[in-house]
Each structure stands twice: as structure tokens, then as C-alpha cells.
Amino acid sequence: MEKDIINISWHGRGGQGAITAAKIVATASFQTGYTGVVMVPTFGTERRGAPVMTSLKISKEKIYDLSPIENPDIAVVLDYLLLDEINIVEGLKQGGILVVNTPKPSDSYTYNGIRVATADITAIADESGLAYGMVNSGIIGAFAKASSLIDIDVLANAIREEFKDRKPEENARAALVTYERTIINYGD
Amino acid sequence: MGTRECNQITSAGEPGPGDGGKTGSWRVLRPVIDPSICIPARKNIAACFICWLYCPDCTITRTIPPTIDYEYCKGCGICAEECPTKAITMVEESGFISEENK
Amino acid sequence: MHTIESGNTAAALGVKLARAQVIAAYPITPQTPLTEKLSEFIESGQMKAAYIPVESEHSALAVCIAASTAGARAFTATSANGLLYMHEQLHWAAGARLPIVMCVVNRGVGAPWTVWNDQQDSISQRDTGWIQIYINDHQEIIDTTIKAFRIAEEVNIPVMVCYDGYILSHTYMPFDVPDQKSVDRFLPPYKPENCLDPNAPTNLNSVTLPDVRTNIRGELAHGYMELRYLLQEDLRKSIDVITTIEQDYKKIFNRGEGACLEEYRCEDASFIAVGMGSLAFHLRVAADALRKEGIKVGVVGIRLYRPFPDEAVSFALSKADGVIVFEKAISYGYMGPLCSDITSALYKDANPPFVHNYILGIGGRTIKTDALIDAIRNSCSRPEGSDTADSLRWIGLKI
């Protein structure tokens, strides 16, 4: 039952655009044939800066369970500081993937049985001509590299579509550059 | 063990920081009090304390000088807005984060 | 045309396609994006309607009542305390036989405050005379909103389209957006029964006496009791109308099953789990897991709640050994309302199944698949007869 659904949790701060990032990946997944896709934001007490989480579930079949993900296959973290505040890794399945936007070197993160993908997306976004802190397009590149689930070009197009009135090319570039620069560490 | 022991029949709570967890991490801007402008600090008298009164999260103490509990302060900026002498400035949190992480 | 959007957007698109003419609404979480979307459509010219911002939900429905009385297709939406604020007007709209459509984005009611989902808000209004339909996903949101206008206008009874706050309103999933031409074929313009018209002045909803009276034409006119009887009679008759309209929709759009309820793996089921809204779909995941363990579980998702399709419910459930009713509401002081309704529908059976009642998801308490599986398995293996008000089972309670 659960085998056919890929669970991807997205962790960010209110205002960072984690939900938009998950929505873009949802759209691209659907286009790639994952017709059963649901994106379920978790709503707590919210405001700019507060931790937010959204659950993205993708499958080739319709998904009937809309409850929040507890054991993700992939956890995507838009702000590395969240790892100290919330226990994101604890729920990750063995053999799962952690994707983090961090300025720290890749080997700072070692978790037993978990692959870690890192990139300094804050810096890449800045390079790509985006406003400081706009990491939600770049993170999609890291996710694509780490998961190999969806083609980066399909994602880049979905990014251009979502951001069509707000720097589509810069946002796509952030994702493409991040894709190239993401480093994957295989935990032992 | 469940919640029965808290002995309430409706949603009731005491005022004070911490009902929603350690929300200091939500801050993007941090309030900083300048003791050379702040009335109680400057004059060494128990006066004003408007920041203490207005803080929605009870993170400011009614002391000379007033102190802010940065574990809970969410950086809403109401204290800076209300301070009659503009003794409080809202400063970028990211500068403090790199210091504290060292 | 497929799109991936939120449940609230699906509802707004449905209202736009249905060519609603007057929208009067007051924002309340988690309905707000629905009304914001509608005002965007109107502002941009995509939708020709009047958006009337009002100062409260009571006024929102009052304005819809006035607009509908003047012959316009009227729509509003709300949640929880907003729905309760318009409670008086709910009774009015039904008694006045106005075909208003309202989306209720289900949310728990205060006190204490919550913004998260349960179904207490709309279920507590089930006695007002509105038609109530509970839907399971975004495709149903857009389709049912369109159907609601046709149902309302055919039977002259207002319709509440209910969907789970946050769980459906704010989640994103793919759905097909019907094309305007086909919707126009399905839903012709509104032709009101009685209407405010200066050329034909009429008294509408004036005081009626306890007894019948003779009107100015010498005819025997309805008393209060006759008018209320007609509402009940037309509500009961509407079950067939709703079923026919469902079939008409299917002919044009090629989808739509079970206007009253939808069965899943019930053909040989020994035990049937029952739910409404997104829960009805979630229960399928639990049923599949239990089937793998060899327990024959089926699911009935109830869509039409008022009028209560007692015949269809009894037919679907009576062959099972046990019925396990899951609900996100309670009739305080007694049992889950859906459980009461089902139990009384099954009463006339010679050998009715046992009925168990689970209360869950109140105030947005997360519903986990494992908890559903455990509950059903528990009920299947130890059927101590039907539940009473004092043996209600709660899932996820931490007291």
C-alpha cells in the first residue's frame, strides 16, 4: 500500500515559499505521470519566521490519505537552522534522503543510513539575481539532483510557469545551478 | 498519563512566555534597548515600562533596566513602536545568529 | 482542462462556471481564499457578478436572500462560527424556498477557539431544511458546486456544499475543470418561482396564522404548518431529483457516482466503515489494509446527508454483520449524529447489524491511517452489540 506512494516533506519558515516549492514539484510530478499527487500543508500558529511544513505525496494512483507525513522518504529543508529546532531526521525512513540548504560543508551532516544532499542555495540564489533569501526555486534543483525522480528540465519549466511574472529566468537558473552544485553524501 | 490532571473545564491559561514553545527562533528582527535613552535605565527610576506593558508575550521585565527574554521574543516590534523615547531599535537577527553559533 | 489547485479554488471555479450573479460573503478561515478568488474573477472581468462585501455572515446570507428574492442566482460561503452567525437566516432561506447555494468549509466551532477541521458546524445545522452534501475531493468540489445550483433551482430549496477545512480547502491536487459551454448546457439560467417585481407586487413571507385562511381570491391558502409540510415533502422528493441530476451530469461530463452515497468493496463485506467528506476516502486505505489481513471490510461514503437517504443507507448497510461509523461531530448529550441517523434507518430490519460509533478529528486532531485500521479491527473482533451514548469511542483522545 505505502510502497506506491513517495512521501516528501518540506520544511521552511513562514514566508520562505516552501509551499510554493512543493506546489511546483507537484505540478511537474503530475506532468511526468504521477497523476495521484497531493500537497497537504500543515497549518499551525503561523507568521513570518515560524517553522512550516508541507507534505507532498506522489503516486501513479489516486491518493486517498491526506494526513500529514510522519515518515518521509525525502525531507527537504529550506533553512539549515531548522534542523536544530525540529526533529526532522528522526522520522526519515532508513535509506531516505535529506536535502538541506546550508552554507556548511557537506560532511558536517552525517546520519546513519540517510543520504544527505547539500547546497548553499542562499548564495546561489543571490548569484542568480534573486532577492536575498529567495531559496524556494533553488531548493527544487537540489531535490531533483538528490531524488532523480523528476527531470530537471521539466521542473525548470514548471518554475518558469509559476514565476512567470516574477523573474522566471532567474528562478529557473537558481534551480539549474543548484542542480549542478548539489553534493550528495551517502551515510554509512 | 493524559491531560485530565490539568483540571480545567475550558481553555484557560496563565499569562507568561512559553505557552507556544520557544518562539525566539521565529525572529527575523530583534529589539535592542539602548540604556542611554531608555527612561528607567537612564534615570534609575521605576517609570515608563511601556514596553513591558505592550509586549504581547510577556517577555520584557519590569526592571531597571528592562530586559528582554530572547528565547521567547518573536520580534513583533510593538515595543519599539510604542517606546516614547525611541530607545528600542529592531536589528537584523542574522547578525546575532552567526555570533551565537560560533 | 486539468489543473492542480486548492480545494477553495476548485469551489471558486465551480461558482464562476455556474454563472452565479450575486456573491455576498464575509471572510473566515479557512474559507477566505474561496471568496478572495471570486472577487479576483469579478474584478478581472472573468466573471460577471456583483460582489457585495458585508459586515457579517448574518448580513451575507441576508443579502443572498434579498438577491435571490429579486431573481438573481446567489452564492455565499462560510465556516464554523460564521455559519452559526447566520443561523437565523438559514432557517429563513429554507422556509422562504430560495435556491441559494453555500459552500461550508468545515471547521470546528468555539468555544474554545479552533481554526482546524471538524464537521460540527454544518452538521449542527442539519435541522434547518437545507440540502446538505458532503464531498471527498477537489473534483467533487467543483462538480458538486455546479450541480448544487441546478438542484437548488429545481426543487426550490437552498443547498449547502460541505468540504473539510484545510484537509481539502488548502491542499492541492489535480482535477478537471469543466468547459463553460458544457456547464451552460447542464445548468440553464435561473428562472425564479416567486420574484420581487414592481409590475406584479406580491406579499412574500408575511405572517401566517396557526390555522389556514381564505385569501383574496376566496381560495384556501396555506397556514404555517402546510408551508413547513411542503418543505419536508419537497426535501424527501428531492432525493430522486438529486439522483437524476447526478445522472444528467454524468451524461455530459462522464463522471459522477452515487449522489446519495458511494460504496467501496461492499459487495462481500462483513463489516462496513462509514464516513463523510475526506474521511470517506481515507477509510478506503484502512479497508484495503484489513482486506490484506483477511478481514472483509468495505466503506460507504455518505454524500447526501440531508435529506437523509435512509432507504439507500439501509440497503447498503443491512447485509453487513457490523457497521462502524466514524464521525467528526457529536450531538452533545447523546451520540454521533450520523450514527443516530444510521441506527434509526436500520431499526426496521429484522436482523440489523451492530453499529459502533467513533468520534475523531475534532478540532483538527490528526487522523492517522493506523488508528483507523486499529479501530475497525477492534470493532470487528469484539462486537459487543451496538454502542450507546455512554460507550462512544474516541480516537486520538489524550485525556
Short mmCIF file of C-alpha atoms in Angstrom, two decimals, chain A residues 13-179:
data_model
loop_
_atom_site.label_atom_id
_atom_site.label_comp_id
_atom_site.label_asym_id
_atom_site.label_seq_id
_atom_site.Cartn_x
_atom_site.Cartn_y
_atom_site.Cartn_z
CA ARG A 13 9.86 29.20 7.65
CA GLY A 14 6.67 31.16 7.09
CA GLY A 15 7.26 33.48 4.13
CA GLN A 16 10.10 31.44 2.61
CA GLY A 17 7.95 29.80 -0.03
CA ALA A 18 8.18 26.14 0.96
CA ILE A 19 4.59 25.61 -0.09
CA THR A 20 5.19 27.22 -3.48
CA ALA A 21 8.22 24.98 -3.99
CA ALA A 22 6.19 21.88 -3.14
CA LYS A 23 3.42 23.02 -5.45
CA ILE A 24 5.84 23.42 -8.35
CA VAL A 25 7.16 19.90 -7.79
CA ALA A 26 3.55 18.65 -7.56
CA THR A 27 2.77 20.16 -10.96
CA ALA A 28 5.91 18.72 -12.54
CA SER A 29 5.20 15.31 -10.99
CA PHE A 30 1.73 15.30 -12.47
CA GLN A 31 3.15 16.17 -15.88
CA THR A 32 5.62 13.30 -15.56
CA GLY A 33 2.86 10.76 -14.97
CA TYR A 34 2.38 10.83 -11.21
CA THR A 35 -1.31 11.56 -11.63
CA GLY A 36 -2.03 10.85 -7.99
CA VAL A 37 -0.33 13.80 -6.37
CA VAL A 38 -1.43 15.67 -3.28
CA MET A 39 0.25 18.55 -1.48
CA VAL A 40 -1.00 18.98 2.08
CA PRO A 41 0.29 21.99 4.04
CA THR A 42 0.29 21.67 7.82
CA PHE A 43 -1.14 24.74 9.46
CA GLY A 44 -0.14 25.65 12.96
CA THR A 45 0.23 29.06 14.55
CA GLU A 46 1.87 30.91 11.73
CA ARG A 47 3.67 34.03 10.81
CA ARG A 48 6.78 35.09 9.00
CA GLY A 49 9.70 33.21 10.52
CA ALA A 50 7.75 30.42 12.20
CA PRO A 51 8.54 26.86 11.09
CA VAL A 52 6.12 25.49 8.49
CA MET A 53 5.81 22.06 6.96
CA THR A 54 4.05 20.68 3.97
CA SER A 55 3.54 17.09 2.85
CA LEU A 56 3.93 16.21 -0.79
CA LYS A 57 2.80 12.71 -1.73
CA ILE A 58 3.27 11.46 -5.27
CA SER A 59 1.98 8.28 -6.82
CA LYS A 60 0.80 6.85 -10.10
CA GLU A 61 -2.52 6.01 -8.42
CA LYS A 62 -5.01 8.29 -6.71
CA ILE A 63 -4.07 9.11 -3.11
CA TYR A 64 -6.83 8.82 -0.53
CA ASP A 65 -4.88 9.54 2.64
CA LEU A 66 -4.42 13.27 3.19
CA SER A 67 -2.92 13.07 6.67
CA PRO A 68 0.48 14.75 7.25
CA ILE A 69 3.61 12.70 6.52
CA GLU A 70 5.28 11.23 9.60
CA ASN A 71 7.92 9.08 7.93
CA PRO A 72 9.13 10.77 4.78
CA ASP A 73 11.21 9.11 2.08
CA ILE A 74 12.70 12.53 1.38
CA ALA A 75 12.88 15.56 3.69
CA VAL A 76 13.64 18.93 2.13
CA VAL A 77 14.85 21.68 4.43
CA LEU A 78 14.92 25.27 3.21
CA ASP A 79 16.75 26.62 6.25
CA TYR A 80 19.51 24.54 7.88
CA LEU A 81 18.81 26.15 11.28
CA LEU A 82 15.53 24.25 11.40
CA LEU A 83 17.48 21.01 11.88
CA ASP A 84 18.40 22.23 15.37
CA GLU A 85 14.87 23.25 16.25
CA ILE A 86 12.73 20.47 14.89
CA ASN A 87 13.42 16.79 14.75
CA ILE A 88 13.28 16.32 11.01
CA VAL A 89 15.71 13.43 10.68
CA GLU A 90 14.09 11.21 13.31
CA GLY A 91 11.11 10.40 11.11
CA LEU A 92 13.10 9.88 7.90
CA LYS A 93 12.98 6.32 6.63
CA GLN A 94 16.17 4.27 6.56
CA GLY A 95 17.70 4.74 3.14
CA GLY A 96 15.89 8.06 2.86
CA ILE A 97 17.24 11.40 1.67
CA LEU A 98 17.73 14.70 3.49
CA VAL A 99 18.06 17.77 1.26
CA VAL A 100 19.34 20.91 3.00
CA ASN A 101 20.05 24.49 2.08
CA THR A 102 23.17 25.17 4.12
CA PRO A 103 26.38 27.19 3.99
CA LYS A 104 28.11 24.43 5.94
CA PRO A 105 30.24 21.83 4.18
CA SER A 106 28.54 18.61 3.12
CA ASP A 107 30.42 16.40 5.62
CA SER A 108 29.01 18.38 8.59
CA TYR A 109 25.93 16.22 8.23
CA THR A 110 26.18 12.53 8.91
CA TYR A 111 23.21 10.40 9.84
CA ASN A 112 23.19 6.65 9.88
CA GLY A 113 21.57 5.20 6.78
CA ILE A 114 20.48 8.58 5.39
CA ARG A 115 21.77 10.19 2.21
CA VAL A 116 22.36 13.92 2.62
CA ALA A 117 22.26 16.38 -0.25
CA THR A 118 23.53 19.90 0.45
CA ALA A 119 23.98 23.14 -1.41
CA ASP A 120 24.42 26.76 -0.37
CA ILE A 121 21.22 27.80 -2.07
CA THR A 122 21.12 31.17 -0.32
CA ALA A 123 24.38 32.07 -2.10
CA ILE A 124 23.29 30.58 -5.43
CA ALA A 125 20.00 32.49 -5.36
CA ASP A 126 21.90 35.69 -4.72
CA GLU A 127 24.22 34.88 -7.65
CA SER A 128 21.28 34.14 -9.91
CA GLY A 129 19.87 37.62 -9.42
CA LEU A 130 17.15 36.85 -6.90
CA ALA A 131 16.35 38.83 -3.77
CA TYR A 132 18.30 37.73 -0.70
CA GLY A 133 16.82 34.64 0.93
CA MET A 134 14.62 33.57 -2.02
CA VAL A 135 15.63 29.92 -1.92
CA ASN A 136 12.42 28.20 -2.91
CA SER A 137 13.31 27.83 -6.59
CA GLY A 138 16.91 26.74 -5.96
CA ILE A 139 15.83 24.08 -3.48
CA ILE A 140 13.94 22.37 -6.29
CA GLY A 141 17.24 21.84 -8.11
CA ALA A 142 18.73 20.20 -5.03
CA PHE A 143 15.66 18.00 -4.69
CA ALA A 144 15.90 16.97 -8.35
CA LYS A 145 19.57 16.03 -8.08
CA ALA A 146 19.12 14.11 -4.85
CA SER A 147 15.98 12.19 -5.77
CA SER A 148 16.32 11.63 -9.53
CA LEU A 149 12.53 11.41 -9.58
CA ILE A 150 11.72 14.18 -11.98
CA ASP A 151 13.67 15.61 -14.88
CA ILE A 152 15.30 18.95 -14.01
CA ASP A 153 14.16 20.47 -17.30
CA VAL A 154 10.53 19.63 -16.57
CA LEU A 155 10.98 21.22 -13.15
CA ALA A 156 12.69 24.29 -14.63
CA ASN A 157 9.73 24.81 -16.94
CA ALA A 158 7.30 24.41 -14.06
CA ILE A 159 9.35 27.02 -12.18
CA ARG A 160 9.22 29.43 -15.12
CA GLU A 161 5.44 28.95 -15.29
CA GLU A 162 4.88 29.54 -11.56
CA PHE A 163 7.10 32.61 -11.51
CA LYS A 164 6.05 33.93 -14.90
CA ASP A 165 5.51 37.46 -13.62
CA ARG A 166 8.36 37.44 -11.12
CA LYS A 167 11.79 36.77 -12.65
CA PRO A 168 11.09 33.41 -14.31
CA GLU A 169 14.55 33.01 -15.83
CA GLU A 170 16.42 33.93 -12.64
CA ASN A 171 14.35 31.45 -10.65
CA ALA A 172 14.92 28.71 -13.23
CA ARG A 173 18.63 29.48 -13.25
CA ALA A 174 18.79 29.16 -9.45
CA ALA A 175 17.34 25.65 -9.75
CA LEU A 176 19.63 24.63 -12.62
CA VAL A 177 22.79 25.94 -10.93
CA THR A 178 21.82 24.31 -7.63
CA TYR A 179 21.24 21.06 -9.50
#
